[in-house]
Coordinates of C-alpha atoms and ligand atoms in Angstrom, one line a residue:
M4 CA 4.9 54.4 45.5
A5 CA 3.0 50.8 47.7
S6 CA 2.7 49.7 44.1
N7 CA 6.5 50.0 43.0
M8 CA 7.1 47.8 47.1
T9 CA 4.9 45.8 46.0
Y10 CA 6.7 45.2 42.4
Y11 CA 10.1 45.2 44.1
C12 CA 9.2 43.2 46.5
T13 CA 7.5 41.0 43.8
I14 CA 10.7 40.1 42.5
I15 CA 12.8 40.1 45.8
Y16 CA 10.1 36.9 46.1
I17 CA 10.8 35.6 42.6
T18 CA 14.5 35.5 43.1
F19 CA 14.9 34.2 46.4
I20 CA 12.5 31.1 45.1
L21 CA 14.1 30.7 41.6
L22 CA 17.5 30.0 44.0
L23 CA 15.6 28.0 46.5
C24 CA 15.1 26.0 43.1
K25 CA 17.9 26.0 41.9
N26 CA 19.5 24.6 45.1
V27 CA 17.4 21.9 45.3
Q28 CA 18.5 21.1 41.5
G29 CA 22.1 21.7 42.3
I30 CA 23.1 19.8 45.8
V31 CA 23.4 16.1 44.7
P32 CA 26.3 15.9 42.7
A33 CA 25.7 12.2 41.5
V34 CA 23.2 9.6 41.7
Y35 CA 24.1 6.1 42.0
V36 CA 22.1 3.3 40.5
F37 CA 21.2 -0.3 41.4
G38 CA 18.6 -2.9 39.9
D39 CA 17.3 -4.6 37.4
S40 CA 16.1 -3.5 33.5
L41 CA 13.9 -0.9 35.6
A42 CA 16.5 1.2 35.2
D43 CA 19.3 -0.4 33.1
V44 CA 20.5 2.4 31.1
G45 CA 23.2 -0.3 28.7
N46 CA 24.9 -1.8 31.3
N47 CA 23.7 -5.5 29.2
N48 CA 24.8 -4.2 26.4
H49 CA 27.8 -5.4 27.6
L50 CA 27.2 -8.6 28.7
E51 CA 28.1 -11.1 25.8
L52 CA 26.2 -14.0 26.7
S53 CA 23.2 -12.0 27.8
L54 CA 20.2 -12.8 26.2
L55 CA 18.2 -10.7 28.4
K56 CA 19.2 -7.2 26.4
A57 CA 16.9 -4.6 24.8
N58 CA 19.5 -2.6 22.5
F59 CA 17.5 -3.1 19.1
P60 CA 14.4 -2.1 18.2
H61 CA 11.4 -1.3 18.8
N62 CA 13.4 -0.8 21.9
G63 CA 14.1 3.1 21.7
V64 CA 11.8 4.0 19.1
D65 CA 11.0 7.7 20.8
Y66 CA 14.8 8.1 22.6
P67 CA 16.3 10.8 20.9
G68 CA 17.3 9.7 17.8
R69 CA 15.3 6.4 18.0
K70 CA 18.6 5.0 19.4
A71 CA 17.8 1.4 21.6
T72 CA 20.4 2.2 23.8
G73 CA 19.2 -1.1 26.3
R74 CA 16.9 0.4 27.6
F75 CA 13.9 -1.7 28.0
S76 CA 11.5 0.9 27.3
N77 CA 10.0 2.8 24.1
G78 CA 11.9 5.8 25.5
K79 CA 13.9 7.3 29.0
N80 CA 13.3 4.9 31.8
F81 CA 13.4 5.6 36.0
A82 CA 16.5 6.2 35.9
D83 CA 16.6 9.0 33.4
F84 CA 13.5 10.4 35.0
L85 CA 15.4 10.6 38.2
A86 CA 18.3 12.1 37.2
E87 CA 16.6 14.9 35.2
N88 CA 14.4 15.7 38.4
L89 CA 17.4 16.2 40.0
G90 CA 18.2 18.3 37.7
L91 CA 21.7 15.8 36.3
Q92 CA 22.2 13.7 33.7
T93 CA 21.5 10.2 33.8
S94 CA 24.3 8.8 35.1
L95 CA 26.1 6.3 32.9
P96 CA 26.5 2.0 32.8
Y97 CA 29.5 1.5 34.8
L98 CA 30.1 -1.1 32.3
S99 CA 30.5 1.4 29.4
L100 CA 33.4 3.5 31.4
S101 CA 35.6 0.5 32.6
S102 CA 36.0 -1.1 28.8
K103 CA 36.6 2.7 27.4
S104 CA 39.0 4.4 29.6
N105 CA 40.9 4.6 32.9
N106 CA 39.6 8.3 33.2
T107 CA 37.6 7.3 37.0
S108 CA 36.6 11.3 37.5
V109 CA 34.1 10.6 36.0
Y110 CA 32.5 8.1 39.0
L111 CA 32.2 11.3 40.4
T112 CA 28.9 12.1 38.3
G113 CA 27.2 9.5 39.4
V114 CA 27.6 6.0 37.9
S115 CA 24.7 2.4 36.8
F116 CA 25.2 -0.7 38.2
A117 CA 21.9 -1.7 36.9
S118 CA 21.2 -4.2 35.0
G119 CA 18.1 -6.2 33.1
G120 CA 17.3 -9.5 34.9
A121 CA 19.2 -8.7 38.5
G122 CA 17.4 -9.7 41.6
I123 CA 18.0 -9.6 45.1
L124 CA 19.3 -13.1 45.1
N125 CA 22.3 -14.8 43.4
S126 CA 20.1 -17.4 41.1
T127 CA 18.1 -14.8 39.4
N128 CA 18.4 -15.2 35.9
S129 CA 21.8 -15.9 37.4
G130 CA 25.1 -15.5 34.5
T131 CA 22.9 -13.9 32.5
C132 CA 23.1 -10.9 34.8
I133 CA 24.4 -8.1 37.0
T134 CA 23.4 -9.9 39.5
F135 CA 22.8 -6.8 42.7
D136 CA 25.8 -8.8 44.9
Q137 CA 28.0 -8.2 42.8
Q138 CA 26.7 -4.4 41.5
I139 CA 27.7 -3.9 45.1
S140 CA 31.4 -4.8 44.5
Y141 CA 31.5 -2.8 41.4
Y142 CA 30.2 0.1 43.1
S143 CA 33.2 -0.8 46.5
T144 CA 35.3 -1.2 43.4
V145 CA 34.0 3.0 42.9
Y146 CA 34.2 4.0 46.0
G147 CA 38.0 2.8 47.0
N148 CA 38.7 5.0 43.6
I149 CA 36.5 7.8 44.7
V150 CA 37.9 8.1 48.5
Q151 CA 41.9 7.5 46.5
Q152 CA 41.1 10.8 44.2
L153 CA 39.4 12.9 47.1
G154 CA 40.7 11.6 50.3
T155 CA 38.1 9.8 53.4
V156 CA 36.6 13.1 54.4
Q157 CA 36.3 14.6 51.1
A158 CA 34.5 11.4 49.7
Q159 CA 32.6 10.7 53.0
D160 CA 31.2 14.7 52.1
H161 CA 30.0 13.6 48.4
L162 CA 29.2 10.2 48.9
S163 CA 26.7 11.6 51.6
K164 CA 25.3 14.7 49.3
S165 CA 24.6 11.8 46.5
V166 CA 21.5 9.5 45.9
F167 CA 21.8 6.2 45.7
A168 CA 19.0 5.1 43.9
I169 CA 17.5 1.6 44.4
V170 CA 15.2 -0.6 42.1
I171 CA 14.8 -4.1 42.6
G172 CA 12.2 -7.0 43.2
S173 CA 10.5 -7.5 40.6
N174 CA 12.2 -10.5 38.5
E175 CA 12.4 -12.6 42.1
L176 CA 8.4 -11.8 42.1
L177 CA 7.7 -12.8 38.8
N178 CA 9.4 -15.0 39.2
Y179 CA 6.6 -16.3 42.0
A180 CA 3.7 -15.4 40.1
K181 CA 4.7 -17.6 37.2
S182 CA 5.9 -21.0 39.4
N183 CA 2.9 -23.5 39.2
S184 CA 4.7 -25.5 41.9
G185 CA 2.2 -27.5 43.7
N186 CA 3.9 -26.6 47.3
K187 CA 4.4 -23.4 46.9
A188 CA 5.1 -20.8 49.4
T189 CA 3.0 -18.6 50.1
P190 CA 3.5 -15.0 49.4
Q191 CA 4.4 -13.6 53.0
Q192 CA 7.2 -16.7 53.6
F193 CA 8.4 -15.7 49.8
V194 CA 8.8 -11.9 50.8
D195 CA 10.3 -13.2 54.4
S196 CA 12.7 -15.6 52.4
I197 CA 14.5 -13.1 50.2
I198 CA 14.2 -10.1 53.0
P199 CA 17.0 -10.9 54.6
T200 CA 19.5 -10.9 52.0
L201 CA 17.7 -7.7 51.0
Q202 CA 19.4 -6.2 54.5
G203 CA 22.2 -7.3 54.4
Q204 CA 23.1 -5.5 50.6
L205 CA 21.3 -1.9 51.9
K206 CA 23.9 -1.9 55.1
R207 CA 26.9 -3.0 52.9
I208 CA 25.8 0.8 50.3
Y209 CA 24.7 1.9 53.7
N210 CA 28.9 1.1 54.7
L211 CA 30.4 2.6 51.7
G212 CA 28.7 5.1 52.6
A213 CA 25.6 6.0 50.7
R214 CA 23.7 7.8 52.9
R215 CA 20.1 9.0 51.0
F216 CA 18.4 6.4 49.7
V217 CA 15.7 6.0 46.6
F218 CA 13.8 3.0 46.8
I219 CA 11.2 2.6 43.7
G220 CA 9.4 -0.7 45.6
T221 CA 8.0 -3.5 42.7
G222 CA 4.8 -2.5 40.4
S223 CA 1.7 -4.8 40.4
I224 CA 3.9 -7.3 38.6
G225 CA 0.8 -9.4 38.6
C226 CA -0.9 -6.8 36.2
T227 CA 1.7 -7.1 33.6
P228 CA 0.7 -8.7 30.1
A229 CA 2.6 -11.3 30.6
L230 CA 0.8 -12.6 34.1
R231 CA -2.5 -11.0 32.4
E232 CA -2.3 -13.5 29.2
Q233 CA -2.1 -16.0 31.6
N234 CA -5.0 -15.9 33.3
K235 CA -8.7 -16.8 30.9
T236 CA -10.7 -14.1 31.4
K237 CA -6.9 -11.3 31.6
E238 CA -7.7 -10.6 35.4
C239 CA -4.3 -9.5 36.9
N240 CA -2.8 -12.2 39.0
A241 CA -4.0 -11.9 42.5
G242 CA -1.0 -13.9 44.2
G243 CA 1.5 -11.4 42.3
N244 CA 0.4 -8.2 43.7
Y245 CA -0.8 -9.2 47.1
A246 CA 3.4 -10.3 47.3
S247 CA 4.1 -7.2 46.1
V248 CA 2.2 -5.6 48.4
L249 CA 3.7 -7.3 51.0
Y250 CA 7.2 -7.3 49.8
N251 CA 6.6 -3.1 50.1
Q252 CA 5.7 -2.9 53.3
A253 CA 8.8 -5.4 54.5
V254 CA 10.9 -2.5 52.4
S255 CA 9.8 -0.1 53.8
S256 CA 9.8 -1.3 57.7
L257 CA 13.7 -2.4 56.5
L258 CA 14.4 1.6 56.0
N259 CA 12.9 2.5 58.5
E260 CA 14.6 0.1 61.3
M261 CA 17.8 0.9 59.5
S262 CA 16.9 4.9 59.6
T263 CA 16.8 4.5 63.5
Q264 CA 19.8 2.6 64.3
V265 CA 21.9 5.4 62.1
T266 CA 21.8 9.1 63.1
D267 CA 22.9 10.0 59.5
M268 CA 20.4 7.9 57.5
S269 CA 17.2 9.2 54.9
Y270 CA 15.6 7.8 52.4
S271 CA 12.0 7.7 50.2
F272 CA 10.4 5.4 49.4
L273 CA 7.5 5.0 46.4
D274 CA 4.8 2.2 46.6
T275 CA 4.8 2.0 42.5
N276 CA 2.2 -1.2 43.3
T277 CA -0.5 1.4 44.6
V278 CA 1.1 4.2 42.1
L279 CA 0.3 1.3 39.0
L280 CA -3.1 0.5 40.5
Q281 CA -4.5 4.0 40.3
Y282 CA -3.4 4.1 36.6
I283 CA -4.9 0.5 35.7
Q284 CA -8.3 1.2 37.6
Q285 CA -9.0 5.1 36.3
P286 CA -7.0 5.1 33.1
S287 CA -8.6 8.0 31.7
A288 CA -7.7 10.6 35.2
Y289 CA -4.0 10.1 34.1
G290 CA -4.5 10.1 29.8
F291 CA -4.1 6.5 29.4
T292 CA -6.7 4.1 27.2
E293 CA -4.9 1.4 27.0
V294 CA -3.8 -0.8 30.1
E295 CA -4.0 -4.8 29.7
S296 CA -2.4 -4.7 26.4
A297 CA 1.6 -4.4 26.0
C298 CA 2.4 -2.0 23.1
C299 CA 5.1 -3.9 21.5
G300 CA 5.1 -7.7 21.6
L301 CA 2.4 -10.0 19.3
G302 CA 0.0 -12.5 20.2
D303 CA -2.3 -12.0 22.8
L304 CA -2.2 -8.6 24.8
N305 CA 1.0 -8.4 22.3
A306 CA 2.3 -10.4 25.5
K307 CA 2.5 -13.6 23.7
V308 CA 6.2 -13.0 22.7
A309 CA 8.8 -9.9 23.5
C310 CA 9.8 -7.1 21.8
L311 CA 12.1 -7.8 19.3
P312 CA 12.3 -6.5 16.0
I313 CA 9.8 -9.4 14.4
S314 CA 7.5 -7.6 17.0
T315 CA 4.8 -5.1 16.0
Y316 CA 4.0 -2.2 17.9
C317 CA 1.6 0.1 19.0
S318 CA 1.2 3.5 17.2
N319 CA 0.8 5.7 20.1
R320 CA 3.2 4.7 23.0
S321 CA 2.1 7.5 25.1
N322 CA -1.7 5.9 25.9
H323 CA -0.3 2.8 27.4
I324 CA 0.9 1.9 30.2
F325 CA 3.2 -1.4 29.4
W326 CA 5.9 -1.3 26.7
D327 CA 6.4 -5.1 26.5
F328 CA 5.4 -7.5 28.0
Y329 CA 6.9 -7.0 31.8
H330 CA 8.4 -3.2 31.4
P331 CA 6.2 0.5 31.7
T332 CA 6.5 2.7 28.5
E333 CA 8.2 6.4 29.0
A334 CA 4.8 7.9 29.7
T335 CA 4.6 5.7 32.4
A336 CA 8.2 6.0 34.0
R337 CA 7.6 9.7 34.0
M338 CA 4.6 10.3 35.9
V339 CA 6.0 7.4 38.4
V340 CA 9.1 8.7 39.2
S341 CA 7.3 12.9 38.9
T342 CA 5.3 11.1 42.2
A343 CA 7.9 9.7 43.6
F344 CA 9.7 13.1 43.0
D345 CA 7.2 15.7 44.3
G346 CA 4.2 13.4 45.8
S347 CA 3.7 12.3 48.9
A348 CA 2.7 9.9 52.0
P349 CA 1.6 7.4 51.4
L350 CA 2.7 7.0 47.9
V351 CA 6.4 8.2 48.6
Y352 CA 7.4 8.6 52.2
P353 CA 8.8 9.3 54.5
L354 CA 10.1 11.8 52.5
S355 CA 9.8 12.6 48.7
I356 CA 13.1 12.4 46.4
K357 CA 12.7 16.1 46.9
Q358 CA 12.7 16.8 50.0
L359 CA 15.4 13.9 50.6
A360 CA 17.6 15.7 48.2
S361 CA 17.1 19.6 49.7
Ligands
NAG543 C1 45.8 5.3 34.0 O1 46.6 5.5 33.0 C2 47.5 5.4 32.5 C3 48.3 5.1 31.2 O2 48.3 4.0 30.6 C4 48.5 5.5 34.1 O3 49.8 6.2 33.5 C5 47.7 5.9 35.2 O4 48.4 5.4 35.9 C6 46.2 5.1 35.3 N1 45.9 6.1 36.6 C7 44.9 4.9 37.4 C8 44.3 6.2 38.0 O5 44.3 4.2 37.4
NAG544 C1 38.2 13.1 32.5 O1 36.4 12.9 32.5 C2 36.1 14.1 32.8 C3 34.5 14.4 32.7 O2 33.9 13.2 31.8 C4 36.2 15.5 31.6 O3 36.0 16.6 32.4 C5 38.2 15.3 32.0 O4 38.4 16.3 30.7 C6 38.7 13.7 31.4 N1 40.1 14.3 32.1 C7 41.1 13.4 30.9 C8 42.8 13.2 31.2 O5 40.5 12.8 30.0
NAG545 C1 26.3 -14.7 46.1 O1 27.6 -13.7 45.3 C2 28.3 -13.5 45.8 C3 29.2 -12.3 44.6 O2 28.6 -12.2 44.1 C4 28.8 -13.7 47.1 O3 30.0 -13.4 47.7 C5 27.3 -14.3 48.4 O4 28.2 -14.8 49.3 C6 26.5 -14.4 46.9 N1 25.7 -15.4 48.1 C7 24.9 -16.1 48.6 C8 23.6 -16.4 48.8 O5 25.4 -17.8 48.1
NAG546 C1 -8.1 -15.4 36.8 O1 -7.5 -13.8 37.8 C2 -8.6 -13.6 39.0 C3 -8.5 -12.9 39.4 O2 -7.6 -12.8 40.3 C4 -8.7 -15.5 39.5 O3 -10.5 -15.4 40.3 C5 -9.3 -16.8 38.5 O4 -8.7 -17.5 39.8 C6 -8.2 -16.2 38.0 N1 -8.5 -17.6 36.7 C7 -7.0 -18.4 36.2 C8 -7.5 -19.6 35.5 O5 -6.2 -18.4 36.3
NAG547 C1 -1.8 9.5 21.2 O1 -2.3 9.3 23.1 C2 -3.2 10.7 23.8 C3 -2.5 10.3 26.0 O2 -4.0 9.5 25.7 C4 -3.0 11.5 23.7 O3 -3.0 12.8 24.6 C5 -2.4 12.0 22.1 O4 -3.7 12.9 21.2 C6 -2.5 10.5 21.0 N1 -2.1 11.1 20.1 C7 -2.3 10.5 18.9 C8 -1.6 11.5 17.9 O5 -3.3 9.8 18.6

């Protein structure tokens, strides 16, 4: 009898846990994604004049069907793993939707505005990407459409449950780290020069219904193969890494400030810089054997040339941190997002994505 009770209790307990898990997965109706090449799932394929593309081999060599989709990766990227962890399909690229049809009900399942090369400033890779400001303008069209479809109250309900993921800042940091200008700003001056713009952009997204923010901070920019390659002893660019630390601190303060000014906003911030440095400093603990060279490219550290069809690529992508001279491999992206999803402070805070979603 007692063991029967235990048996039934166990079953009830397991069912309860399963229901809880299902709930976490089912509660977010959509992800709206903003950002750069770390999250682009094909928007730049539609920019006719842009050279910032990845819709050719060897990109996608590990993607289902070995397909080069426009992701700057051997396989899936941050946006894919974010959706996967939330139990959703990857949000479709905005430019693929508007060109295909006027069936806007797909907007309710999430949209990606992310574009390779994009930065906080309009001037960053100007003319060859969808700037963050333009991404928000596109989103404002989507917002208007959702309000039209659902009515104001339902639309706000839908958007307040949705996740707004932002991956931005790396392109400004890369430009900063690469600059050899004589009167170069200090890392702090540089960060201070871009944060007010970002503040306006986040407020604009909030004013268009966003309530749950996921901000993926910038990584250790100075350790990308492109920047290591410029150093005689192949060390990380210290200024670039320091600027990334300051940028992440400033973004997290900004989010904290925003969330205290209103009562209905929550967020999850990932300190990607620290996460990546852990991989670089203790590679074997994370299954990596190559932390310096890119997998795909040519020349020193495979970082002289981008991942182009003429480039060579490594046979084992899961032991490399970097896919090409700027971008992480699928293996890295999977691990980073997994930490964002159910890791804890000081890597992800004040909420993990899982907590944010429930
Ligand atoms: C979609 O296109 C059809 C046919 O062109 C048009 O009748 C309809 O009004 C359009 N719907 C929207 C929401 O634009
Ligand atoms: C519009 O798209 C949705 C989701 O992709 C689909 O379920 C629906 O059938 C489509 N409607 C029309 C009229 O094409
Ligand atoms: C950036 O471009 C947008 C249009 O996409 C414009 O509204 C905004 O004022 C520009 N920002 C600056 C600082 O020029
Ligand atoms: C290489 O990087 C190290 C560590 O950041 C730095 O001390 C050194 O000055 C750099 N060398 C060159 C030539 O940039
Ligand atoms: C590739 O690297 C991973 C991670 O280090 C390792 O587990 C795996 O065995 C390697 N695969 C091959 C085919 O060597």
